[in-house]
Each structure stands twice: as C-alpha cells, then as structure tokens.
Amino acid sequence: MVRTRNRRGEGGKLRADSLAGARELVEQAGDPEAVTLRAVARQVGISAPSIYPHFADRAAIMDAIVDDAFADFNGAISAAIEQASGPVAQLRAGCAAYLRFAADRPNRYRLLFMRDPRATGDPARDLVPAVGKELALGPAPAIRTQSFAALVKSLQGCIEAGQSASTDPYLDSAAIWVALHGYATLHVLLPFFPWPDTDALLDRLVYGLARIAA
Amino acid sequence: MVRTRNRRGEGGKLRADSLAGARELVEQAGDPEAVTLRAVARQVGISAPSIYPHFADRAAIMDAIVDDAFADFNGAISAAIEQASGPVAQLRAGCAAYLRFAADRPNRYRLLFMRDPRATGDPARDLVPAVGKELALGPAPAIRTQSFAALVKSLQGCIEAGQSASTDPYLDSAAIWVALHGYATLHVLLPFFPWPDTDALLDRLVYGLARIAA
DNA sequence: TGTACATCAGTGAACGCGCGTTCACTGATGTAC
DNA sequence: TGTACATCAGTGAACGCGCGTTCACTGATGTAC
C-alpha cells in the first residue's frame, strides 16, 4: 500500500512491482478478469497512469503474467523430470508435476490453459499457432510450448529405451496432455467432486496412453 | 430488431424472446461475459428495463441459459444412447455424443463446464454441491448432473452384462468424464492444434477406462 | 561549496464507455357499464 | 353501441460504478558549472 518513490534511474522497478501485484491479484481473486489496470495500481500503491511508462496497455500486463505463469509451470515440470531417473520414471514424474501444479496453484493454471488465447494481448504469441508440430518438436520451443515439448521428448526417451510401444509420440503425448488437462481443469472448477485417487488415475493415464507395460 | 408489442396477456412471451436472444449472443460471441442485460435487450429489440418483469437480475438470465444448454446437452446424449443397442455400444455412443456436442456447439459447451460455478446466480443450483455421489446416482438427477448419471448407468449396464471388469462404476465414470472433458475443452480452446483422430482416441478412452476388453 | 537547471518518477483530474438497476411514466388494449 | 376506466407491456432518463486511457502537471533528485 504505502510505497516510497523510486530513486532516479530506478523507475524500472515499478515494472517488476506491477507484475508482482498482478500476480497477487490473480492468486487472490482466482479470476483473470480481476487483473484490471486500476486494480494492479491499487495493489502496488500507485496511481493508474503510472503503469503506462512500463506497459503499453492492459493486454501487455496480462501477457506478461501469463508468460510468468508459464515460466513457473515449466520450471516445476522440468525440475520434476530432472529429479527422476530412467525414462519411464521421468515421464511419470513430469505428468505428476503437471497435476500437482494445477492442484497447488489453481489460479495460475487458469492463466495457462483455461483462458481463451484470443483474450491475450499479442495474438502472435498465442499458444494456438505456436504449438504446431514443428515448433513443439523443435530445438528451442517457445515458453508456452516448452513443457509439451518436454512431454514429447520424455515419451521418445521411453520408446528409445524399448519401454514404450508407441509409434507416434507426438500423438500419444497429445492424448496424455488432454487427459491431464481434463483432470486438472475439473479439479479446479469442481473442487468438491469426490475425485478418485490421483496417483492411481495417473498410472492408468500415463501407462495406458503411452503404451507402457505395467 | 424491430418488434411489435405483445398483446395483452401475452407479455410472458418476452421471457422466451429474451432467452432466445441470450442464446444467440452466446452463439455469436463465444464468451458468456457478452451476455449482458443490455446486450440481450438490444438483441431482442426492447429497452433494458423491460427484462426485469421476467428475470430478477442478470444472474437469473445466465442461470436460465445454462439450464437451457444443459437440457440441449442431455437431449443429445440420451438420444445417442437410445439409438444404440447393447450396453457397450450405448456407453460408447453416449461418450461420442459428448464429444460431438462439444465440437459442434463449442459456445454452448463453454456454458456447461468451462464456467466457474461461482459465477452463476443461485449457488444452490450449482454443479458443485449437486453432483455428490447420492444425487448423481439417485432416481431423479438434477438437470446439471443428468448426463453424468446416464454415464454411470451405462457403465453399470456393461458390468451387469459381464462386459466390463469395472468394480467401481462411479469412479470409472468420473475418469471417463475427465478424459472426455479434457479433449473437448482443449479442442474448443485450441482448435488449430493437430489433434489425433477423434474415433481412435474415443475407443482408447472408453474401453481403457471402463475396463472393457476390445 | 552553492546554485541553477534538466531529468525523471509519479500524480490528479478528466474523457467517454458500457454496465446493472431504479423510477416515474406512457400509451395501447381490453372490459364494465 | 359508445364511453370511461383499469390494466398491462413496455419506455426514457437517470443513478452510480469501475473501467482503460490521455493529458498537463508537480516535485524530488541528481548534475553541470
């Protein structure tokens, strides 16, 4: 609330503060619509017009926090994959981290895959056109497709190790993603539904859809 | 646009007209937020206050079109089930109808399972508390849980016919629902993703999760 | 060391917009006599 | 058959709100001389 003016040359700090404020708003409200320019300003403790030297418009703020959420998400998943040893364990660890992220930080998960990409500021950075086969499998995936690329890579690792009978890792990765997303989404939207045990479901999804023998 | 005033005693027609207008708005805009009271009035060709004799507030309109969408959805699924013969075929037909509904009428599907129930007018009618095990399995399911109940019943039919090895039809139905929803949701949100063939995926989901031998 | 000045961080007031909702009303329609 | 009147469908103007965005500004801070 109370904020002391930045010193000269340090005006850029307000950008980081604004992003932090926007992040807090998402966390508190659970609704990306709550991230209004004025709400961010209130959260940070500045006047609304002060945002403009740092963001072109409201869409630019949304875009930045979505990227921020993706970075967080990617970090959680790649950390889980790295900690596991062996291709099958890595695949499962990545998928488990996916569900854990959605369960632990539901309001950030909303930003990732529960918003219409058309609502984003810069359409060119949207998930829709960026997730084409070539890009997702390429060497330097964009931040919004990085984890999907990691999933494909994990499944390819299982195939190379002779532990998966999959003949199309891209297709089967998409199937796994769809199932994870359905579980994550409905968990977020309907938290009081008597859901089955996460680990048991995860086993069926991963091993079944990746064609891995139990 | 141009509308002639209803005759005396027929003022109630405006309620139906308003609902039709709200439905058209959802279909056009794809965003439930676009269904504002004033937009409905514009669509119908009346002034905004004229809505009030027929709906308590904006939330009541939203609630009504959500119920309308559920009735549509339930009708599509039960029709598909009735047309199929044999428990396994019925189960699969119901699931296929689920995906078909989401693909053909994406903006209505948004109303069903892609909105936060907290955004609805009357919290008591929300899906969250209504979908408890007892209600969903009961004899007269509410409109918003009817199709889930039909899914459970279909799976029970498969078990009784000795064609499913499932030991917990409620749990396995939830798993199927989750998978269907994930596929439907991401299709709606990311229509340009190179999705796998719907029928092949459906087979794997239904037979795999319902424990039916192919 | 002191002072004038440019720069920079941030403000306050205002704009037009669309929203949900309220209120007093208008004027056509049917009915009672 | 004609007329007064109650009822009903629907309106127009207004309210306060929060929003994104623009604009002219203020006042502290650092720097040049």
Coordinates of C-alpha atoms (C1' of nucleotides) in Angstrom, one line a residue:
Chain A
M1 CA 0.0 0.0 0.0
V2 CA 2.4 2.7 1.2
R3 CA 5.2 3.0 -1.3
T4 CA 8.2 5.3 -1.4
R5 CA 9.0 6.8 -4.7
N6 CA 11.9 5.1 -6.5
R7 CA 15.1 6.9 -6.8
R8 CA 16.3 8.3 -10.0
G9 CA 17.3 5.7 -12.5
E10 CA 15.4 3.1 -10.6
G11 CA 12.0 3.8 -12.1
G12 CA 12.1 0.4 -13.8
K13 CA 11.5 -1.3 -10.5
L14 CA 7.9 -0.3 -10.9
R15 CA 7.6 -2.7 -13.8
A16 CA 8.6 -5.6 -11.6
D17 CA 6.3 -4.3 -8.8
S18 CA 3.4 -4.1 -11.1
L19 CA 3.9 -7.7 -12.3
A20 CA 4.1 -8.9 -8.7
G21 CA 0.9 -7.0 -7.9
A22 CA -0.8 -8.5 -10.9
R23 CA 0.3 -12.0 -9.8
E24 CA -1.1 -11.4 -6.3
L25 CA -4.4 -10.3 -7.8
V26 CA -4.7 -13.5 -9.8
E27 CA -3.8 -15.5 -6.7
Q28 CA -6.4 -13.7 -4.5
A29 CA -9.3 -13.4 -6.9
G30 CA -8.9 -16.6 -9.0
D31 CA -10.3 -14.7 -11.9
P32 CA -8.0 -13.2 -14.6
E33 CA -10.7 -10.6 -15.2
A34 CA -9.9 -9.2 -11.8
V35 CA -6.5 -8.1 -13.1
T36 CA -7.6 -4.6 -14.2
L37 CA -5.1 -1.9 -14.7
R38 CA -6.6 0.1 -11.8
A39 CA -6.6 -2.9 -9.5
V40 CA -2.9 -3.5 -10.2
A41 CA -2.2 0.1 -9.4
R42 CA -4.2 -0.1 -6.2
Q43 CA -2.3 -3.3 -5.3
V44 CA 1.1 -1.7 -5.9
G45 CA 0.1 1.6 -4.2
I46 CA 0.5 3.9 -7.2
S47 CA -1.9 5.9 -9.4
A48 CA -3.2 4.1 -12.5
P49 CA -1.4 6.2 -15.2
S50 CA 2.0 5.2 -13.7
I51 CA 1.6 1.8 -15.3
Y52 CA 1.9 3.3 -18.8
P53 CA 5.6 4.0 -18.9
H54 CA 6.1 0.3 -18.3
F55 CA 3.3 -1.5 -20.2
A56 CA 1.7 -0.4 -23.4
D57 CA -1.7 -1.3 -22.2
R58 CA -3.7 -3.7 -20.1
A59 CA -3.2 -6.6 -22.6
A60 CA 0.6 -6.2 -22.2
I61 CA 0.2 -6.8 -18.4
M62 CA -1.9 -9.9 -19.0
D63 CA 0.6 -11.2 -21.5
A64 CA 3.4 -10.7 -19.1
I65 CA 1.8 -12.6 -16.2
V66 CA 0.8 -15.4 -18.5
D67 CA 4.4 -15.7 -19.5
D68 CA 5.4 -15.6 -15.9
A69 CA 3.0 -18.4 -15.1
F70 CA 4.3 -20.5 -17.9
A71 CA 7.9 -20.0 -16.7
D72 CA 6.8 -21.1 -13.2
F73 CA 5.0 -24.1 -14.7
N74 CA 7.9 -25.1 -17.0
G75 CA 10.2 -24.8 -14.0
A76 CA 8.1 -27.1 -11.9
I77 CA 7.9 -29.7 -14.6
S78 CA 11.5 -29.7 -15.7
A79 CA 12.6 -29.9 -12.1
A80 CA 10.5 -33.0 -11.5
I81 CA 11.8 -34.6 -14.7
E82 CA 15.4 -34.0 -13.7
Q83 CA 14.9 -35.4 -10.3
A84 CA 13.7 -38.8 -11.7
S85 CA 16.0 -41.4 -13.2
G86 CA 15.1 -43.6 -16.1
P87 CA 12.8 -42.6 -19.0
V88 CA 9.6 -44.1 -17.7
A89 CA 10.0 -42.5 -14.2
Q90 CA 10.8 -39.2 -15.9
L91 CA 7.7 -39.3 -18.0
R92 CA 5.5 -40.1 -15.0
A93 CA 7.2 -37.5 -12.8
G94 CA 6.6 -34.8 -15.4
C95 CA 2.9 -35.8 -15.6
A96 CA 2.6 -35.9 -11.8
A97 CA 4.2 -32.4 -11.6
Y98 CA 1.6 -31.2 -14.1
L99 CA -1.3 -32.3 -11.9
R100 CA 0.5 -31.1 -8.8
F101 CA 1.0 -27.6 -10.3
A102 CA -2.7 -27.4 -11.2
A103 CA -3.8 -28.6 -7.8
D104 CA -1.4 -26.4 -5.8
R105 CA -1.7 -23.2 -7.8
P106 CA -5.1 -23.4 -9.5
N107 CA -5.3 -19.8 -10.2
R108 CA -2.1 -19.8 -12.1
Y109 CA -3.2 -22.9 -14.0
R110 CA -6.2 -20.9 -15.1
L111 CA -3.9 -18.5 -16.8
L112 CA -2.2 -21.2 -18.8
F113 CA -4.9 -23.3 -20.4
M114 CA -8.2 -22.1 -19.2
R115 CA -8.2 -18.7 -20.9
D116 CA -9.2 -18.1 -24.4
P117 CA -6.0 -17.2 -26.2
R118 CA -7.9 -14.6 -28.1
A119 CA -8.1 -12.7 -24.9
T120 CA -4.3 -12.3 -24.9
G121 CA -2.7 -9.1 -26.0
D122 CA -0.4 -10.1 -28.8
P123 CA -2.1 -12.8 -30.9
A124 CA 1.3 -13.7 -32.4
R125 CA 2.4 -15.1 -29.1
D126 CA -0.6 -17.2 -28.6
L127 CA -0.5 -20.9 -27.9
V128 CA -2.7 -21.8 -30.9
P129 CA -0.4 -21.0 -33.8
A130 CA 2.8 -21.7 -31.8
V131 CA 2.1 -25.3 -30.9
G132 CA 2.3 -26.8 -34.4
K133 CA 4.2 -30.0 -34.7
E134 CA 7.4 -28.4 -36.0
L135 CA 7.7 -25.8 -33.3
A136 CA 6.8 -28.1 -30.4
L137 CA 9.3 -30.6 -31.5
G138 CA 12.0 -28.1 -32.5
P139 CA 15.2 -27.4 -30.6
A140 CA 14.1 -24.1 -28.9
P141 CA 10.4 -24.2 -28.0
A142 CA 8.6 -21.1 -27.1
I143 CA 7.9 -20.6 -23.4
R144 CA 4.3 -21.6 -23.9
T145 CA 5.0 -24.9 -25.6
Q146 CA 8.2 -25.9 -23.7
S147 CA 6.5 -28.3 -21.4
F148 CA 4.6 -30.0 -24.1
A149 CA 7.9 -30.4 -25.9
A150 CA 9.4 -31.9 -22.8
L151 CA 6.5 -34.4 -22.7
V152 CA 7.1 -35.5 -26.2
K153 CA 10.8 -35.8 -25.5
S154 CA 10.2 -37.9 -22.4
L155 CA 8.0 -40.3 -24.4
Q156 CA 10.6 -40.5 -27.1
G157 CA 13.1 -41.5 -24.4
C158 CA 10.8 -44.3 -23.3
I159 CA 10.5 -45.5 -26.9
E160 CA 14.2 -45.5 -27.4
A161 CA 14.7 -47.4 -24.2
G162 CA 12.3 -50.0 -25.5
Q163 CA 9.8 -49.4 -22.7
S164 CA 7.0 -47.9 -24.8
A165 CA 5.3 -49.4 -27.8
S166 CA 4.1 -46.0 -29.0
T167 CA 4.6 -45.4 -32.7
D168 CA 3.6 -41.8 -32.7
P169 CA 5.0 -40.0 -29.6
Y170 CA 3.5 -36.7 -30.7
L171 CA 0.0 -38.1 -31.0
D172 CA 0.3 -40.1 -27.8
S173 CA 1.7 -37.0 -26.0
A174 CA -1.3 -35.0 -27.1
A175 CA -3.6 -37.8 -25.7
I176 CA -1.8 -37.7 -22.3
W177 CA -1.9 -33.9 -22.2
V178 CA -5.6 -34.0 -22.9
A179 CA -6.3 -36.4 -20.1
L180 CA -4.1 -34.5 -17.6
H181 CA -5.8 -31.3 -18.6
G182 CA -9.3 -32.7 -18.1
Y183 CA -8.4 -33.9 -14.7
A184 CA -6.7 -30.7 -13.7
T185 CA -9.5 -28.5 -15.1
L186 CA -12.4 -30.2 -13.5
H187 CA -10.5 -30.4 -10.2
V188 CA -10.1 -26.6 -10.3
L189 CA -13.7 -25.9 -11.4
L190 CA -15.4 -28.5 -9.2
P191 CA -13.1 -29.0 -6.1
F192 CA -15.8 -30.7 -4.1
F193 CA -16.4 -33.5 -6.5
P194 CA -15.4 -36.9 -5.0
W195 CA -12.5 -37.4 -7.2
P196 CA -10.6 -40.7 -7.5
D197 CA -7.2 -41.1 -6.1
T198 CA -4.8 -39.0 -8.1
D199 CA -1.9 -41.5 -8.2
A200 CA -4.0 -44.4 -9.3
L201 CA -5.6 -42.3 -12.1
L202 CA -2.2 -41.0 -13.1
D203 CA -0.8 -44.5 -13.5
R204 CA -3.7 -45.5 -15.8
L205 CA -3.4 -42.4 -17.9
V206 CA 0.3 -42.4 -18.3
Y207 CA 1.0 -46.1 -18.8
G208 CA -2.2 -46.7 -20.8
L209 CA -1.8 -43.8 -23.2
A210 CA 1.9 -44.0 -23.6
R211 CA 1.7 -47.7 -24.3
I212 CA 4.0 -48.7 -21.5
A213 CA 3.6 -52.2 -20.0
A214 CA 3.0 -52.0 -16.2
Chain B
M1 CA -34.5 -5.7 -34.1
V2 CA -38.0 -4.4 -35.0
R3 CA -40.5 -5.8 -32.6
T4 CA -44.2 -5.3 -32.2
R5 CA -45.5 -5.0 -28.7
N6 CA -47.1 -8.1 -27.3
R7 CA -50.9 -8.2 -26.9
R8 CA -52.4 -8.0 -23.5
G9 CA -52.0 -11.2 -21.6
E10 CA -49.1 -12.2 -23.8
G11 CA -46.4 -10.2 -22.1
G12 CA -44.8 -13.5 -21.0
K13 CA -43.6 -14.1 -24.5
L14 CA -40.9 -11.6 -23.8
R15 CA -39.3 -14.0 -21.4
A16 CA -38.9 -16.6 -24.1
D17 CA -37.7 -14.0 -26.5
S18 CA -35.1 -12.8 -24.0
L19 CA -33.8 -16.3 -23.5
A20 CA -33.6 -16.8 -27.3
G21 CA -31.7 -13.5 -27.6
A22 CA -29.3 -14.5 -24.8
R23 CA -28.7 -17.9 -26.6
E24 CA -27.9 -16.1 -29.8
L25 CA -25.5 -13.8 -28.1
V26 CA -23.6 -16.8 -26.6
E27 CA -23.5 -18.4 -30.0
Q28 CA -22.2 -15.3 -31.7
A29 CA -19.7 -14.1 -29.2
G30 CA -18.5 -17.3 -27.7
D31 CA -18.0 -15.5 -24.4
P32 CA -20.6 -15.8 -21.7
E33 CA -19.4 -12.4 -20.5
A34 CA -21.0 -11.0 -23.6
V35 CA -24.4 -11.9 -22.3
T36 CA -25.1 -8.6 -20.6
L37 CA -28.6 -7.4 -19.7
R38 CA -28.3 -4.6 -22.1
A39 CA -27.0 -6.7 -25.0
V40 CA -29.9 -9.1 -24.6
A41 CA -32.3 -6.2 -24.7
R42 CA -30.6 -4.9 -27.9
Q43 CA -30.7 -8.3 -29.4
V44 CA -34.5 -8.7 -28.7
G45 CA -35.2 -5.1 -29.7
I46 CA -36.6 -3.8 -26.4
S47 CA -35.3 -1.4 -23.8
A48 CA -33.2 -2.8 -21.0
P49 CA -35.6 -2.3 -18.1
S50 CA -38.2 -4.5 -19.9
I51 CA -36.2 -7.5 -18.8
Y52 CA -37.0 -7.0 -15.2
P53 CA -40.6 -8.2 -15.1
H54 CA -39.3 -11.5 -16.4
F55 CA -35.9 -12.0 -14.7
A56 CA -34.9 -11.0 -11.2
D57 CA -31.5 -9.8 -12.4
R58 CA -28.7 -10.6 -14.8
A59 CA -27.7 -13.7 -12.9
A60 CA -31.1 -15.2 -13.4
I61 CA -30.7 -14.9 -17.2
M62 CA -27.4 -16.6 -17.1
D63 CA -28.8 -19.3 -14.9
A64 CA -31.7 -19.9 -17.4
I65 CA -29.5 -20.2 -20.4
V66 CA -27.1 -22.5 -18.6
D67 CA -30.1 -24.7 -17.8
D68 CA -31.2 -24.4 -21.4
A69 CA -27.7 -25.6 -22.6
F70 CA -27.8 -28.5 -20.2
A71 CA -31.2 -29.5 -21.5
D72 CA -29.9 -29.4 -25.0
F73 CA -26.8 -31.4 -24.0
N74 CA -28.8 -34.0 -22.0
G75 CA -31.1 -34.4 -25.0
A76 CA -28.2 -35.0 -27.4
I77 CA -26.6 -37.6 -25.2
S78 CA -29.8 -39.5 -24.2
A79 CA -30.8 -39.6 -27.9
A80 CA -27.5 -41.1 -28.8
I81 CA -27.7 -43.7 -26.1
E82 CA -31.3 -44.7 -27.0
Q83 CA -30.3 -45.2 -30.7
A84 CA -27.5 -47.7 -29.8
S85 CA -28.2 -51.3 -28.9
G86 CA -26.3 -53.3 -26.3
P87 CA -24.7 -51.8 -23.2
V88 CA -21.2 -51.3 -24.6
A89 CA -22.4 -49.7 -27.8
Q90 CA -24.6 -47.4 -25.6
L91 CA -21.8 -46.4 -23.4
R92 CA -19.6 -45.6 -26.4
A93 CA -22.5 -43.7 -28.2
G94 CA -23.1 -41.5 -25.2
C95 CA -19.4 -40.6 -25.0
A96 CA -19.2 -40.0 -28.7
A97 CA -22.2 -37.7 -28.4
Y98 CA -20.4 -35.8 -25.6
L99 CA -17.5 -35.0 -27.9
R100 CA -19.8 -34.3 -30.8
F101 CA -21.8 -31.8 -28.8
A102 CA -18.6 -30.0 -27.6
A103 CA -17.2 -29.9 -31.2
D104 CA -20.5 -28.8 -32.9
R105 CA -21.7 -26.3 -30.3
P106 CA -18.5 -25.2 -28.6
N107 CA -20.0 -22.0 -27.3
R108 CA -22.8 -23.9 -25.5
Y109 CA -20.3 -26.4 -24.1
R110 CA -18.5 -23.4 -22.5
L111 CA -21.6 -22.7 -20.6
L112 CA -21.7 -26.2 -19.2
F113 CA -18.3 -27.0 -17.8
M114 CA -16.0 -24.1 -18.7
R115 CA -17.5 -21.5 -16.4
D116 CA -16.8 -21.1 -12.8
P117 CA -20.0 -22.2 -11.0
R118 CA -19.4 -19.3 -8.6
A119 CA -20.3 -17.0 -11.5
T120 CA -23.9 -18.4 -11.5
G121 CA -26.8 -16.6 -9.9
D122 CA -28.1 -19.1 -7.5
P123 CA -25.3 -21.0 -5.8
A124 CA -27.8 -23.7 -4.6
R125 CA -28.3 -24.8 -8.2
D126 CA -24.5 -25.1 -8.9
L127 CA -23.0 -28.2 -10.1
V128 CA -20.5 -28.5 -7.3
P129 CA -22.8 -29.4 -4.4
A130 CA -25.3 -31.1 -6.6
V131 CA -23.0 -33.8 -8.1
G132 CA -22.4 -35.7 -4.9
K133 CA -22.5 -39.5 -5.2
E134 CA -26.0 -39.8 -3.9
L135 CA -27.6 -37.2 -6.2
A136 CA -25.8 -38.3 -9.3
L137 CA -26.9 -41.9 -8.7
G138 CA -30.4 -41.1 -7.5
P139 CA -33.6 -41.7 -9.5
A140 CA -34.2 -38.1 -10.5
P141 CA -31.0 -36.4 -11.2
A142 CA -31.0 -32.6 -11.5
I143 CA -30.6 -31.2 -15.0
R144 CA -27.0 -30.4 -14.5
T145 CA -26.0 -33.9 -13.4
Q146 CA -28.4 -35.9 -15.6
S147 CA -25.9 -36.9 -18.2
F148 CA -23.3 -37.9 -15.7
A149 CA -25.9 -40.2 -14.1
A150 CA -26.6 -41.6 -17.5
L151 CA -22.9 -42.4 -17.9
V152 CA -22.8 -44.2 -14.6
K153 CA -25.9 -46.1 -15.5
S154 CA -24.4 -47.1 -18.9
L155 CA -21.3 -48.4 -17.3
Q156 CA -23.4 -50.3 -14.7
G157 CA -25.2 -51.9 -17.7
C158 CA -21.9 -53.0 -19.1
I159 CA -20.9 -54.6 -15.8
E160 CA -24.2 -56.4 -15.4
A161 CA -23.8 -57.8 -18.9
G162 CA -20.4 -59.1 -17.9
Q163 CA -18.7 -56.9 -20.5
S164 CA -16.8 -54.6 -18.1
A165 CA -14.4 -55.6 -15.4
S166 CA -15.0 -52.3 -13.5
T167 CA -15.5 -52.6 -9.8
D168 CA -16.4 -49.0 -9.1
P169 CA -18.6 -47.6 -11.9
Y170 CA -18.9 -44.3 -10.2
L171 CA -15.1 -43.9 -10.1
D172 CA -14.5 -45.1 -13.6
S173 CA -17.3 -42.9 -14.9
A174 CA -15.6 -39.9 -13.4
A175 CA -12.3 -41.0 -15.1
I176 CA -14.1 -41.2 -18.4
W177 CA -15.8 -37.9 -17.9
V178 CA -12.5 -36.2 -17.1
A179 CA -10.8 -37.5 -20.3
L180 CA -13.8 -36.5 -22.4
H181 CA -13.8 -33.1 -20.9
G182 CA -10.1 -32.6 -21.4
Y183 CA -10.4 -33.5 -25.1
A184 CA -13.5 -31.3 -25.5
T185 CA -12.0 -28.4 -23.7
L186 CA -8.7 -28.2 -25.5
H187 CA -10.5 -28.7 -28.8
V188 CA -12.6 -25.6 -28.0
L189 CA -9.7 -23.5 -26.8
L190 CA -7.1 -24.6 -29.3
P191 CA -8.9 -25.5 -32.4
F192 CA -5.8 -25.4 -34.6
F193 CA -3.9 -28.0 -32.7
P194 CA -3.2 -31.1 -34.8
W195 CA -5.5 -33.3 -32.9
P196 CA -5.5 -37.1 -33.2
D197 CA -8.4 -38.8 -34.8
T198 CA -11.4 -38.5 -32.5
D199 CA -12.8 -42.0 -33.0
A200 CA -9.5 -43.7 -32.3
L201 CA -9.0 -41.7 -29.2
L202 CA -12.5 -42.3 -28.1
D203 CA -12.0 -46.1 -28.3
R204 CA -8.9 -46.0 -26.2
L205 CA -10.5 -43.7 -23.6
V206 CA -13.8 -45.6 -23.3
Y207 CA -12.6 -49.2 -23.4
G208 CA -9.5 -48.5 -21.4
L209 CA -11.1 -46.5 -18.6
A210 CA -14.3 -48.6 -18.4
R211 CA -12.2 -51.8 -18.3
I212 CA -13.9 -53.3 -21.4
A213 CA -12.0 -55.8 -23.4
A214 CA -11.7 -54.8 -27.0
Chain C
dT1 C1' 30.6 24.7 -1.7
dG2 C1' 26.5 26.7 -3.6
dT3 C1' 23.1 27.3 -7.1
dA4 C1' 20.6 26.8 -11.5
dC5 C1' 18.6 23.5 -14.2
dA6 C1' 17.4 19.3 -16.7
dT7 C1' 15.6 14.9 -15.9
dC8 C1' 12.9 11.6 -14.1
dA9 C1' 9.1 9.2 -11.2
dG10 C1' 4.9 9.6 -10.4
dT11 C1' 0.1 12.3 -9.8
dG12 C1' -4.8 14.3 -10.3
dA13 C1' -8.4 15.4 -13.0
dA14 C1' -10.8 14.3 -16.7
dC15 C1' -12.7 11.8 -21.0
dG16 C1' -16.1 8.5 -22.8
dC17 C1' -17.8 4.0 -22.3
dG18 C1' -20.9 0.2 -21.0
dC19 C1' -22.7 -1.8 -17.3
dG20 C1' -26.9 -3.2 -13.7
dT21 C1' -30.6 -1.2 -11.8
dT22 C1' -34.3 2.3 -10.3
dC23 C1' -38.1 5.1 -11.1
dA24 C1' -41.8 7.6 -12.8
dC25 C1' -44.1 7.5 -17.0
dT26 C1' -46.9 6.5 -21.5
dG27 C1' -50.0 4.7 -24.4
dA28 C1' -52.3 0.7 -26.3
dT29 C1' -55.7 -2.8 -25.1
dG30 C1' -59.4 -4.9 -23.3
dT31 C1' -63.6 -4.7 -20.2
dA32 C1' -67.5 -3.0 -17.4
dC33 C1' -71.4 -0.3 -17.7
Chain D
dT1 C1' -73.2 0.8 -29.5
dG2 C1' -70.5 4.2 -27.1
dT3 C1' -67.6 5.7 -23.4
dA4 C1' -64.9 5.7 -19.1
dC5 C1' -61.5 3.3 -16.9
dA6 C1' -58.3 -0.2 -15.1
dT7 C1' -54.7 -3.0 -16.6
dC8 C1' -50.8 -4.3 -18.8
dA9 C1' -46.5 -4.1 -21.9
dG10 C1' -43.0 -1.5 -22.4
dT11 C1' -40.1 3.1 -22.3
dG12 C1' -36.8 7.1 -21.3
dA13 C1' -34.0 9.3 -18.3
dA14 C1' -31.2 8.9 -14.7
dC15 C1' -28.1 6.9 -10.8
dG16 C1' -23.5 5.4 -9.5
dC17 C1' -19.9 2.3 -10.7
dG18 C1' -15.4 0.8 -12.5
dC19 C1' -13.0 0.6 -16.4
dG20 C1' -8.8 2.0 -19.9
dT21 C1' -6.6 5.8 -21.4
dT22 C1' -5.0 10.8 -22.1
dC23 C1' -3.1 15.0 -20.6
dA24 C1' -1.0 18.6 -18.3
dC25 C1' 1.3 18.9 -14.1
dT26 C1' 4.5 18.5 -9.8
dG27 C1' 8.1 17.9 -7.1
dA28 C1' 12.2 15.3 -5.8
dT29 C1' 16.8 14.0 -7.4
dG30 C1' 21.0 14.3 -9.5
dT31 C1' 24.3 17.0 -12.3
dA32 C1' 26.9 20.8 -14.5
dC33 C1' 29.0 24.9 -13.7

